[in-house]
mmCIF file of C-alpha atoms in Angstrom:
data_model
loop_
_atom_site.group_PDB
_atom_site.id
_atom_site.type_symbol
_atom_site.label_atom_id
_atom_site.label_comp_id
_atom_site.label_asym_id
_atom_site.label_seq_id
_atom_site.Cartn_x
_atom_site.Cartn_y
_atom_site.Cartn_z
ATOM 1 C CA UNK A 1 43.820 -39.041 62.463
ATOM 2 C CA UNK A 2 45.423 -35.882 61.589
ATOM 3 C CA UNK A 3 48.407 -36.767 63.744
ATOM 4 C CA UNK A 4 48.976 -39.957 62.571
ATOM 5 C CA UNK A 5 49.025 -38.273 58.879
ATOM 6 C CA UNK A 6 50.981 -35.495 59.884
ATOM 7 C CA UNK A 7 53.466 -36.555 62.652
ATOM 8 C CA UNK A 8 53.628 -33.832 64.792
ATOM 9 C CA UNK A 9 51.604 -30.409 65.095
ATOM 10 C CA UNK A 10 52.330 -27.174 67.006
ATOM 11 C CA UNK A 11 49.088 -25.959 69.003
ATOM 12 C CA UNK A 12 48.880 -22.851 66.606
ATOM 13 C CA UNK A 13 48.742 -25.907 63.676
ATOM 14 C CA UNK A 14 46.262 -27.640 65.184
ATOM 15 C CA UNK A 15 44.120 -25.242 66.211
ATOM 16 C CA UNK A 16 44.111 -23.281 62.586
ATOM 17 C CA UNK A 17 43.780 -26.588 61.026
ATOM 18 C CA UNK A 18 40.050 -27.089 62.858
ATOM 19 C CA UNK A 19 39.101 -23.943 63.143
ATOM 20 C CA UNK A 20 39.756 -24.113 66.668
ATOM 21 C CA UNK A 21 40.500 -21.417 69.356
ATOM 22 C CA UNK A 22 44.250 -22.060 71.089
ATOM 23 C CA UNK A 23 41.831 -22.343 74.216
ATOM 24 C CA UNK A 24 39.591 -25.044 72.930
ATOM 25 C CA UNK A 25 43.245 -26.429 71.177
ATOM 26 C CA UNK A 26 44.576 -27.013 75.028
ATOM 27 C CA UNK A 27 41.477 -28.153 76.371
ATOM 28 C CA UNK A 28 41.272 -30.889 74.267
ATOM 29 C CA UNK A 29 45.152 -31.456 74.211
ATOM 30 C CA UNK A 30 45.172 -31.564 77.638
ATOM 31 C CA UNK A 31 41.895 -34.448 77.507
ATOM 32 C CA UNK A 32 43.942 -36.550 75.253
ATOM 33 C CA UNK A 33 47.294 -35.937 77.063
ATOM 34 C CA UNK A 34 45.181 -37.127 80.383
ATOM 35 C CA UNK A 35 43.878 -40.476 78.211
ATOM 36 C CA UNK A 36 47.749 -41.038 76.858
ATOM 37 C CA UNK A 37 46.916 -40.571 72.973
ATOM 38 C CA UNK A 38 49.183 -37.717 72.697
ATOM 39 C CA UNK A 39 52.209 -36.409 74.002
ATOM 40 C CA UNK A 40 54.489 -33.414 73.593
ATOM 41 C CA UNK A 41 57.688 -33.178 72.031
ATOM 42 C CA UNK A 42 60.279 -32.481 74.932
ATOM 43 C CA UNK A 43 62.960 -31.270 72.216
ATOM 44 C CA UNK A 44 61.383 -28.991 70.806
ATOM 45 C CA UNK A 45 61.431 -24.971 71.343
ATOM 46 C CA UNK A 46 57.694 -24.946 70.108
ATOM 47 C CA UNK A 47 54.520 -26.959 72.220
ATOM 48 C CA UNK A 48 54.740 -29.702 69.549
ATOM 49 C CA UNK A 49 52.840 -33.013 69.826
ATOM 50 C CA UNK A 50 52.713 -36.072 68.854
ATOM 51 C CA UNK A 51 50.372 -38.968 69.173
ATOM 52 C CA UNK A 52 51.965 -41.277 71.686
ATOM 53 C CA UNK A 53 53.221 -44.324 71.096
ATOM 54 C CA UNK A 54 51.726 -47.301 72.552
ATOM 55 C CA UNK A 55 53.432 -50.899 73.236
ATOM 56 C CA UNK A 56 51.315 -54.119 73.031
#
């Protein structure tokens, strides 16, 4: 949800924004990158991501 209202969210945003260590940021990053709900930015200089888009 916080994605979708936000757009796009560097790991240090994310995990400040939950109270989350960077750690337990990538852990779960790296769950939802595995399930396709989010996916990083390629362009930018920061890890930035996104929720990924999905086609019906």
């Amino acid at each position: 949800m916080y994605l979708r209202r936000v757009g796009t969210a560097t790991v240090d945003q994310l995990a400040d924004r939950f109270c989350w260590s960077k750690m337990k940021t990538y852990n779960i990053l790296s769950a939802l990158r595995e399930m396709e709900i989010v996916a990083p930015l390629e362009e930018s200089s920061k890890e930035r991501y996104a929720l990924k888009r999905v086609e019906l």
